[in-house]
């Protein structure tokens, strides 16, 4: 066998399977993809066109354009009072995905344990395994609104625990952590000398609650790599642009891997992103629109009878389907085949995601309305067939 065992052992992302199935069908409503339904704001696209016209088609510094690093530094300072040196503490990456991979590879030795709360974004476990680390899963539950229980977290720490990966606002649950829970987590991080990767890619998409950036908490800046990017807030998924901010020593180590594997992030995307931080009105407009759709879809699911925690961030909702007698994969597959609605089975996001489905509500209101109609009909057919069986 030519393929390394490490790679063979990693299952392909369960999300892809549903897109492949859906791509062969017609009249589909997709609540599957994790991306905004807006095109990138015009000013950013225009800057991209201008960069192309101007011939800005070469590599940039390995670190990324200094001007963009300065803009990110200022942005994090304005939002969270964080102060990062743009020359040594910020690295521009090819999507936040690259920042995640680099930070894990730069930090862990083979056999180090990495605590990952679940349900969680699908990349964390594979990235840890590819770096020869050992993922330790911290389940979260709807009774706690999918927030981390600090006591459970502390029980999972061993002498080999090196890292904690945090993702709030969370994909797939839409949960946001409150300050009190975050402070309790900081105590555990300090007590056991852990390091944290905080994936804050949905930081600007919170609804009626405060978002607290993890490194802004007492003593956490020197123990955290903050990961963020342009994909979600600025509807730039296809531009592949993200960044990491943290202690110079770690950022420099990440930079070492980055310079040999990626050279630099796309130059045109970097030029365009210089416009992004000037577009607060656009960010607000998109957030308000997601919020409207969030409320509509949440209420719609409740009306149908779903047991569902109100999501406070990102653009996902994670209703329970455990009452219908199907696994989350069966539920999603049948919903697709019978009613042509794409949702993602919760099991894709970890074992404790079983019994749930993830729906992205970043679709038009009319699609959401139609999706609810179809889901209602599907659920009614399940209920009918289960009463017939009785
Ligand atoms: N983190 C989370 C939690 C995500 O949901 C995503 C995208 N779905 C990413 C990271 C990766 O984003 P990108 O590489 O486009 O910045």
Tab-separated table of C-alpha atoms and ligand atoms in Angstrom:
chain	number	residue	atom	x	y	z
A	1	UNK	CA	0.000	0.000	0.000
A	2	UNK	CA	1.482	3.306	-1.073
A	3	UNK	CA	-0.717	5.555	1.022
A	4	UNK	CA	0.479	6.280	4.540
A	5	UNK	CA	-1.459	4.658	7.351
A	6	UNK	CA	-1.935	8.070	8.932
A	7	UNK	CA	-3.889	9.253	5.921
A	8	UNK	CA	-5.660	5.947	5.310
A	9	UNK	CA	-7.023	6.016	8.852
A	10	UNK	CA	-8.725	9.372	8.383
A	11	UNK	CA	-12.269	9.051	7.050
A	12	UNK	CA	-13.317	11.440	4.250
A	13	UNK	CA	-15.509	14.343	5.371
A	14	UNK	CA	-19.114	13.157	5.743
A	15	UNK	CA	-20.312	16.481	4.362
A	16	UNK	CA	-19.028	15.803	0.847
A	17	UNK	CA	-21.139	12.679	0.446
A	18	UNK	CA	-24.336	14.722	0.693
A	19	UNK	CA	-23.205	17.281	-1.815
A	20	UNK	CA	-22.295	14.523	-4.259
A	21	UNK	CA	-25.721	12.965	-3.835
A	22	UNK	CA	-27.470	16.322	-4.190
A	23	UNK	CA	-25.483	17.303	-7.279
A	24	UNK	CA	-27.256	14.526	-9.205
A	25	UNK	CA	-30.747	15.733	-8.224
A	26	UNK	CA	-32.999	18.578	-9.310
A	27	UNK	CA	-35.166	21.059	-7.405
A	28	UNK	CA	-32.899	20.848	-4.376
A	29	UNK	CA	-32.966	23.245	-1.442
A	30	UNK	CA	-29.574	23.187	0.197
A	31	UNK	CA	-29.193	23.997	3.867
A	32	UNK	CA	-25.941	22.090	3.685
A	33	UNK	CA	-23.048	24.353	2.839
A	34	UNK	CA	-21.298	26.391	5.502
A	35	UNK	CA	-21.007	29.641	3.645
A	36	UNK	CA	-22.739	32.993	3.229
A	37	UNK	CA	-25.258	33.308	0.398
A	38	UNK	CA	-24.056	36.870	-0.321
A	39	UNK	CA	-21.455	37.594	-2.951
A	40	UNK	CA	-18.364	39.360	-1.599
A	41	UNK	CA	-19.196	43.070	-0.996
A	42	UNK	CA	-18.630	45.076	-4.158
A	43	UNK	CA	-15.817	47.284	-2.792
A	44	UNK	CA	-13.725	44.197	-2.091
A	45	UNK	CA	-14.402	42.708	-5.530
A	46	UNK	CA	-13.592	46.041	-7.131
A	47	UNK	CA	-10.268	46.174	-5.272
A	48	UNK	CA	-9.571	42.670	-6.613
A	49	UNK	CA	-10.277	43.744	-10.183
A	50	UNK	CA	-8.064	46.782	-9.702
A	51	UNK	CA	-5.261	44.634	-8.258
A	52	UNK	CA	-5.432	42.414	-11.326
A	53	UNK	CA	-5.474	45.378	-13.714
A	54	UNK	CA	-2.472	46.784	-11.905
A	55	UNK	CA	-0.568	43.562	-12.272
A	56	UNK	CA	-0.385	42.756	-8.550
A	57	UNK	CA	0.113	39.158	-9.529
A	58	UNK	CA	3.360	38.258	-7.761
A	59	UNK	CA	4.162	36.608	-4.429
A	60	UNK	CA	3.893	38.819	-1.379
A	61	UNK	CA	6.096	38.588	1.701
A	62	UNK	CA	5.793	35.114	3.259
A	63	UNK	CA	4.128	36.789	6.220
A	64	UNK	CA	1.567	38.481	3.977
A	65	UNK	CA	1.348	42.161	3.010
A	66	UNK	CA	2.556	44.284	5.896
A	67	UNK	CA	-0.252	46.748	5.179
A	68	UNK	CA	-2.821	44.002	5.694
A	69	UNK	CA	-1.122	42.772	8.871
A	70	UNK	CA	-1.228	46.350	10.153
A	71	UNK	CA	-4.912	46.579	9.291
A	72	UNK	CA	-5.609	43.303	11.121
A	73	UNK	CA	-3.651	44.496	14.136
A	74	UNK	CA	-5.660	47.715	14.255
A	75	UNK	CA	-8.916	45.812	13.748
A	76	UNK	CA	-8.236	43.427	16.664
A	77	UNK	CA	-7.262	46.364	18.803
A	78	UNK	CA	-10.439	48.273	17.959
A	79	UNK	CA	-12.707	45.304	18.536
A	80	UNK	CA	-11.125	43.530	21.490
A	81	UNK	CA	-8.398	45.813	22.852
A	82	UNK	CA	-5.812	43.245	21.710
A	83	UNK	CA	-2.438	44.501	20.671
A	84	UNK	CA	-0.437	42.357	18.235
A	85	UNK	CA	2.805	43.405	16.602
A	86	UNK	CA	2.070	43.267	12.857
A	87	UNK	CA	5.715	42.437	12.118
A	88	UNK	CA	6.061	39.364	14.341
A	89	UNK	CA	2.730	38.343	15.796
A	90	UNK	CA	0.442	38.095	12.783
A	91	UNK	CA	0.652	35.672	9.868
A	92	UNK	CA	-1.615	35.834	6.808
A	93	UNK	CA	-2.658	32.384	5.628
A	94	UNK	CA	-4.528	30.629	2.848
A	95	UNK	CA	-7.867	30.582	4.601
A	96	UNK	CA	-8.159	30.115	8.323
A	97	UNK	CA	-7.907	26.400	7.474
A	98	UNK	CA	-4.201	26.785	6.839
A	99	UNK	CA	-3.740	28.743	10.076
A	100	UNK	CA	-5.387	25.905	11.952
A	101	UNK	CA	-3.162	23.253	10.394
A	102	UNK	CA	0.009	25.312	10.922
A	103	UNK	CA	-0.732	26.082	14.538
A	104	UNK	CA	-1.414	22.439	15.393
A	105	UNK	CA	1.711	21.260	13.556
A	106	UNK	CA	3.877	23.961	15.123
A	107	UNK	CA	2.725	23.183	18.650
A	108	UNK	CA	2.386	19.474	19.222
A	109	UNK	CA	4.802	16.588	19.556
A	110	UNK	CA	3.726	13.066	18.579
A	111	UNK	CA	1.581	11.679	21.387
A	112	UNK	CA	0.523	15.054	22.785
A	113	UNK	CA	-3.147	15.202	23.672
A	114	UNK	CA	-5.398	17.885	22.230
A	115	UNK	CA	-8.791	18.572	23.765
A	116	UNK	CA	-11.518	19.241	21.193
A	117	UNK	CA	-15.080	20.000	22.228
A	118	UNK	CA	-17.745	18.374	20.107
A	119	UNK	CA	-19.996	18.659	18.162
A	120	UNK	CA	-17.333	20.585	16.286
A	121	UNK	CA	-16.061	21.659	12.915
A	122	UNK	CA	-14.887	18.644	10.938
A	123	UNK	CA	-11.220	19.645	10.463
A	124	UNK	CA	-9.940	19.662	14.027
A	125	UNK	CA	-9.642	15.914	14.619
A	126	UNK	CA	-8.016	15.119	11.223
A	127	UNK	CA	-5.524	17.993	11.589
A	128	UNK	CA	-4.499	16.700	15.019
A	129	UNK	CA	-4.185	13.125	13.709
A	130	UNK	CA	-2.104	14.287	10.735
A	131	UNK	CA	0.261	15.922	13.210
A	132	UNK	CA	0.499	12.631	15.162
A	133	UNK	CA	-1.382	14.113	18.093
A	134	UNK	CA	-4.121	12.420	20.081
A	135	UNK	CA	-7.561	14.065	20.012
A	136	UNK	CA	-9.413	13.942	23.330
A	137	UNK	CA	-13.083	14.616	22.860
A	138	UNK	CA	-15.013	16.847	25.232
A	139	UNK	CA	-18.738	16.359	24.559
A	140	UNK	CA	-21.157	19.257	24.922
A	141	UNK	CA	-24.917	18.926	25.312
A	142	UNK	CA	-28.134	20.735	24.412
A	143	UNK	CA	-29.042	20.977	28.131
A	144	UNK	CA	-26.017	23.316	28.449
A	145	UNK	CA	-26.810	25.018	25.121
A	146	UNK	CA	-23.720	23.210	23.776
A	147	UNK	CA	-21.416	25.233	26.024
A	148	UNK	CA	-18.319	23.657	27.545
A	149	UNK	CA	-18.782	22.344	31.068
A	150	UNK	CA	-15.532	23.438	32.810
A	151	UNK	CA	-15.698	20.486	35.242
A	152	UNK	CA	-15.820	18.002	32.397
A	153	UNK	CA	-12.979	19.869	30.727
A	154	UNK	CA	-10.796	19.668	33.816
A	155	UNK	CA	-11.423	15.920	34.163
A	156	UNK	CA	-10.101	15.347	30.651
A	157	UNK	CA	-6.725	16.978	31.332
A	158	UNK	CA	-3.780	14.583	31.785
A	159	UNK	CA	-0.015	15.031	32.000
A	160	UNK	CA	0.063	14.716	28.215
A	161	UNK	CA	-2.484	17.425	27.468
A	162	UNK	CA	-0.877	20.195	25.484
A	163	UNK	CA	-3.610	22.015	23.664
A	164	UNK	CA	-7.243	23.029	23.816
A	165	UNK	CA	-9.056	23.960	20.620
A	166	UNK	CA	-11.965	26.334	21.090
A	167	UNK	CA	-14.556	27.256	18.490
A	168	UNK	CA	-17.212	29.730	19.581
A	169	UNK	CA	-19.440	30.903	17.947
A	170	UNK	CA	-19.625	27.264	17.092
A	171	UNK	CA	-20.022	25.368	13.880
A	172	UNK	CA	-22.352	23.344	13.883
A	173	UNK	CA	-24.400	24.324	16.972
A	174	UNK	CA	-24.391	28.141	16.793
A	175	UNK	CA	-23.483	28.228	20.506
A	176	UNK	CA	-21.610	31.200	21.984
A	177	UNK	CA	-19.751	31.042	25.310
A	178	UNK	CA	-20.581	33.553	28.031
A	179	UNK	CA	-17.838	35.415	29.845
A	180	UNK	CA	-18.249	33.497	33.087
A	181	UNK	CA	-17.682	30.114	31.415
A	182	UNK	CA	-14.747	31.548	29.492
A	183	UNK	CA	-13.157	32.787	32.701
A	184	UNK	CA	-13.541	29.356	34.272
A	185	UNK	CA	-11.793	27.884	31.233
A	186	UNK	CA	-8.931	30.364	31.601
A	187	UNK	CA	-8.342	29.115	35.153
A	188	UNK	CA	-8.009	25.544	33.905
A	189	UNK	CA	-5.704	26.649	31.086
A	190	UNK	CA	-3.424	28.378	33.583
A	191	UNK	CA	-3.583	25.682	36.228
A	192	UNK	CA	-2.461	22.955	33.810
A	193	UNK	CA	-0.218	25.124	31.658
A	194	UNK	CA	-2.193	24.487	28.461
A	195	UNK	CA	-2.040	26.343	25.177
A	196	UNK	CA	-5.180	27.328	23.267
A	197	UNK	CA	-6.102	27.606	19.611
A	198	UNK	CA	-9.200	29.776	19.434
A	199	UNK	CA	-10.987	29.573	16.097
A	200	UNK	CA	-12.987	32.800	16.090
A	201	UNK	CA	-14.039	32.794	12.464
A	202	UNK	CA	-17.680	33.572	13.373
A	203	UNK	CA	-16.796	36.353	15.850
A	204	UNK	CA	-18.833	39.023	14.038
A	205	UNK	CA	-21.892	36.832	13.626
A	206	UNK	CA	-23.517	36.932	17.051
A	207	UNK	CA	-27.120	37.836	17.746
A	208	UNK	CA	-28.081	39.683	20.894
A	209	UNK	CA	-25.158	38.350	22.939
A	210	UNK	CA	-21.647	39.597	23.544
A	211	UNK	CA	-18.716	37.862	21.902
A	212	UNK	CA	-15.558	37.734	24.011
A	213	UNK	CA	-12.313	37.020	22.195
A	214	UNK	CA	-10.400	34.384	24.164
A	215	UNK	CA	-6.941	36.038	24.109
A	216	UNK	CA	-8.478	39.241	25.511
A	217	UNK	CA	-9.097	37.439	28.830
A	218	UNK	CA	-6.549	37.820	31.664
A	219	UNK	CA	-3.194	36.118	30.891
A	220	UNK	CA	-4.560	34.371	27.812
A	221	UNK	CA	-2.884	36.377	25.054
A	222	UNK	CA	0.470	34.675	25.646
A	223	UNK	CA	-1.216	31.271	25.694
A	224	UNK	CA	-3.441	31.581	22.640
A	225	UNK	CA	-3.262	31.479	18.892
A	226	UNK	CA	-6.255	33.410	17.627
A	227	UNK	CA	-7.475	32.205	14.257
A	228	UNK	CA	-9.765	34.195	12.048
A	229	UNK	CA	-10.329	34.945	8.395
A	230	UNK	CA	-12.346	36.722	5.782
A	231	UNK	CA	-14.541	33.846	4.574
A	232	UNK	CA	-17.573	34.287	6.789
A	233	UNK	CA	-17.730	37.918	7.947
A	234	UNK	CA	-16.948	39.297	4.487
A	235	UNK	CA	-18.473	36.496	2.392
A	236	UNK	CA	-15.069	35.649	0.893
A	237	UNK	CA	-14.941	31.844	1.092
A	238	UNK	CA	-13.508	31.447	-2.404
A	239	UNK	CA	-10.707	33.983	-1.914
A	240	UNK	CA	-8.923	31.730	0.591
A	241	UNK	CA	-7.718	34.250	3.104
A	242	UNK	CA	-7.255	33.916	6.844
A	243	UNK	CA	-4.821	34.825	9.579
A	244	UNK	CA	-3.324	33.787	12.882
A	245	UNK	CA	-2.298	36.118	15.712
A	246	UNK	CA	-0.366	35.071	18.776
A	247	UNK	CA	2.978	34.999	20.589
A	248	UNK	CA	5.899	35.738	18.225
A	249	UNK	CA	7.610	32.457	19.033
A	250	UNK	CA	4.621	30.385	17.848
A	251	UNK	CA	3.793	32.595	14.880
A	252	UNK	CA	7.423	32.353	13.727
A	253	UNK	CA	7.289	28.560	14.008
A	254	UNK	CA	4.067	28.525	11.963
A	255	UNK	CA	5.685	30.837	9.453
A	256	UNK	CA	8.496	28.299	9.002
A	257	UNK	CA	6.036	25.643	7.830
A	258	UNK	CA	4.041	28.170	5.807
A	259	UNK	CA	7.066	29.431	3.868
A	260	UNK	CA	7.964	25.929	2.702
A	261	UNK	CA	4.450	24.673	2.024
A	262	UNK	CA	2.438	27.695	0.895
A	263	UNK	CA	4.960	30.528	0.284
A	264	UNK	CA	2.280	33.141	0.803
A	265	UNK	CA	-1.476	33.635	0.743
A	266	UNK	CA	-3.021	34.723	-2.599
A	267	UNK	CA	-1.787	38.233	-3.388
A	268	UNK	CA	-4.967	39.460	-5.058
A	269	UNK	CA	-7.060	38.316	-2.122
A	270	UNK	CA	-4.703	40.162	0.225
A	271	UNK	CA	-4.948	43.391	-1.752
A	272	UNK	CA	-8.726	43.128	-1.827
A	273	UNK	CA	-9.014	42.389	1.866
A	274	UNK	CA	-7.488	45.779	2.651
A	275	UNK	CA	-10.955	47.124	1.869
A	276	UNK	CA	-12.747	44.727	4.188
A	277	UNK	CA	-12.254	46.453	7.522
A	278	UNK	CA	-13.719	49.655	6.118
A	279	UNK	CA	-17.050	47.965	5.489
A	280	UNK	CA	-18.679	47.899	8.906
A	281	UNK	CA	-22.051	48.864	7.392
A	282	UNK	CA	-21.935	45.832	5.102
A	283	UNK	CA	-21.023	43.552	8.004
A	284	UNK	CA	-23.986	44.879	9.960
A	285	UNK	CA	-26.311	44.531	6.975
A	286	UNK	CA	-25.337	40.889	6.462
A	287	UNK	CA	-25.529	40.120	10.179
A	288	UNK	CA	-29.000	41.658	10.451
A	289	UNK	CA	-30.096	39.598	7.500
A	290	UNK	CA	-28.767	36.339	9.018
A	291	UNK	CA	-30.455	37.282	12.272
A	292	UNK	CA	-33.822	37.720	10.573
A	293	UNK	CA	-33.448	34.333	8.902
A	294	UNK	CA	-32.211	32.745	12.135
A	295	UNK	CA	-35.328	33.817	13.988
A	296	UNK	CA	-37.592	32.756	11.151
A	297	UNK	CA	-36.043	29.297	10.836
A	298	UNK	CA	-35.752	28.699	14.573
A	299	UNK	CA	-39.430	29.543	15.080
A	300	UNK	CA	-40.394	27.460	12.057
A	301	UNK	CA	-38.602	24.394	13.418
A	302	UNK	CA	-40.195	24.895	16.831
A	303	UNK	CA	-43.634	25.163	15.245
A	304	UNK	CA	-43.076	21.837	13.513
A	305	UNK	CA	-42.277	20.385	16.924
A	306	UNK	CA	-38.492	20.087	16.843
A	307	UNK	CA	-36.577	20.167	20.063
A	308	UNK	CA	-33.993	22.833	19.270
A	309	UNK	CA	-31.614	25.130	21.131
A	310	UNK	CA	-31.756	28.726	19.920
A	311	UNK	CA	-28.433	29.426	18.184
A	312	UNK	CA	-26.778	32.706	19.223
A	313	UNK	CA	-24.035	32.860	16.616
A	314	UNK	CA	-22.683	31.760	13.206
A	315	UNK	CA	-25.399	30.753	10.688
A	316	UNK	CA	-26.199	27.217	11.743
A	317	UNK	CA	-28.969	25.596	13.721
A	318	UNK	CA	-28.711	22.123	15.228
A	319	UNK	CA	-32.133	20.619	15.960
A	320	UNK	CA	-32.579	17.241	17.623
A	321	UNK	CA	-34.072	14.487	15.481
A	322	UNK	CA	-33.744	11.782	18.113
A	323	UNK	CA	-37.520	11.431	18.462
A	324	UNK	CA	-37.995	10.138	14.918
A	325	UNK	CA	-36.389	6.724	15.245
A	326	UNK	CA	-33.779	7.333	12.554
A	327	UNK	CA	-30.046	7.903	12.808
A	328	UNK	CA	-28.967	11.391	11.779
A	329	UNK	CA	-27.485	9.950	8.597
A	330	UNK	CA	-30.703	8.089	7.723
A	331	UNK	CA	-32.753	11.196	8.494
A	332	UNK	CA	-30.584	13.405	6.261
A	333	UNK	CA	-30.448	10.873	3.458
A	334	UNK	CA	-34.189	10.264	3.429
A	335	UNK	CA	-34.963	13.973	3.693
A	336	UNK	CA	-32.806	14.482	0.639
A	337	UNK	CA	-34.261	11.604	-1.383
A	338	UNK	CA	-37.880	12.136	-0.391
A	339	UNK	CA	-38.103	15.929	-0.106
A	340	UNK	CA	-34.941	17.174	-1.814
A	341	UNK	CA	-33.663	19.192	1.162
A	342	UNK	CA	-29.968	18.978	1.996
A	343	UNK	CA	-29.034	19.034	5.674
A	344	UNK	CA	-25.930	17.563	7.290
A	345	UNK	CA	-26.167	14.639	9.722
A	346	UNK	CA	-24.953	15.653	13.172
A	347	UNK	CA	-22.801	12.523	13.435
A	348	UNK	CA	-20.393	14.152	10.971
A	349	UNK	CA	-19.447	16.572	13.766
A	350	UNK	CA	-18.545	13.877	16.284
A	351	UNK	CA	-20.215	11.039	18.144
A	352	UNK	CA	-22.207	13.369	20.369
A	353	UNK	CA	-23.626	15.021	17.251
A	354	UNK	CA	-25.616	11.846	16.611
A	355	UNK	CA	-29.323	12.564	17.037
A	356	UNK	CA	-29.065	16.030	15.453
A	357	UNK	CA	-28.916	17.613	12.014
A	358	UNK	CA	-27.137	20.796	10.985
A	359	UNK	CA	-29.031	23.290	8.854
A	360	UNK	CA	-27.407	26.433	7.462
A	361	UNK	CA	-29.929	29.262	7.451
A	362	UNK	CA	-27.831	31.503	5.162
A	363	UNK	CA	-30.360	30.833	2.380
A	364	UNK	CA	-33.093	33.098	1.022
A	365	UNK	CA	-36.221	33.462	3.155
A	366	UNK	CA	-38.284	31.902	0.376
A	367	UNK	CA	-35.993	28.852	0.293
A	368	UNK	CA	-36.134	28.601	4.069
A	369	UNK	CA	-39.934	28.773	3.951
A	370	UNK	CA	-40.087	26.036	1.328
A	371	UNK	CA	-37.529	23.946	3.249
A	372	UNK	CA	-39.697	24.165	6.368
A	373	UNK	CA	-42.753	23.079	4.356
A	374	UNK	CA	-40.869	20.056	3.031
A	375	UNK	CA	-39.348	19.162	6.395
A	376	UNK	CA	-42.801	19.356	7.976
A	377	UNK	CA	-44.219	17.015	5.335
A	378	UNK	CA	-41.283	14.621	5.787
A	379	UNK	CA	-41.637	14.529	9.552
A	380	UNK	CA	-45.403	13.983	9.237
A	381	UNK	CA	-44.759	11.004	6.940
A	382	UNK	CA	-42.344	9.539	9.504
A	383	UNK	CA	-44.873	9.994	12.280
A	384	UNK	CA	-47.599	8.422	10.144
A	385	UNK	CA	-45.503	5.382	9.318
A	386	UNK	CA	-44.496	4.918	12.955
A	387	UNK	CA	-48.194	5.011	14.087
A	388	UNK	CA	-49.048	2.520	11.340
A	389	UNK	CA	-46.339	0.190	12.686
A	390	UNK	CA	-47.814	0.464	16.178
B	1	LIG	N1	-13.322	27.130	11.154
B	1	LIG	C1	-14.645	26.920	11.157
B	1	LIG	C2	-15.331	26.754	12.463
B	1	LIG	C3	-15.347	26.858	9.950
B	1	LIG	O1	-16.673	26.648	9.976
B	1	LIG	C4	-14.655	27.002	8.734
B	1	LIG	C5	-15.352	26.913	7.385
B	1	LIG	N2	-16.476	26.181	7.305
B	1	LIG	C6	-13.271	27.201	8.776
B	1	LIG	C7	-12.640	27.273	10.006
B	1	LIG	C8	-12.448	27.352	7.534
B	1	LIG	O2	-12.642	28.566	6.923
B	1	LIG	P1	-11.659	29.189	5.824
B	1	LIG	O3	-10.551	28.239	5.579
B	1	LIG	O4	-12.514	29.434	4.625
B	1	LIG	O5	-11.165	30.470	6.447
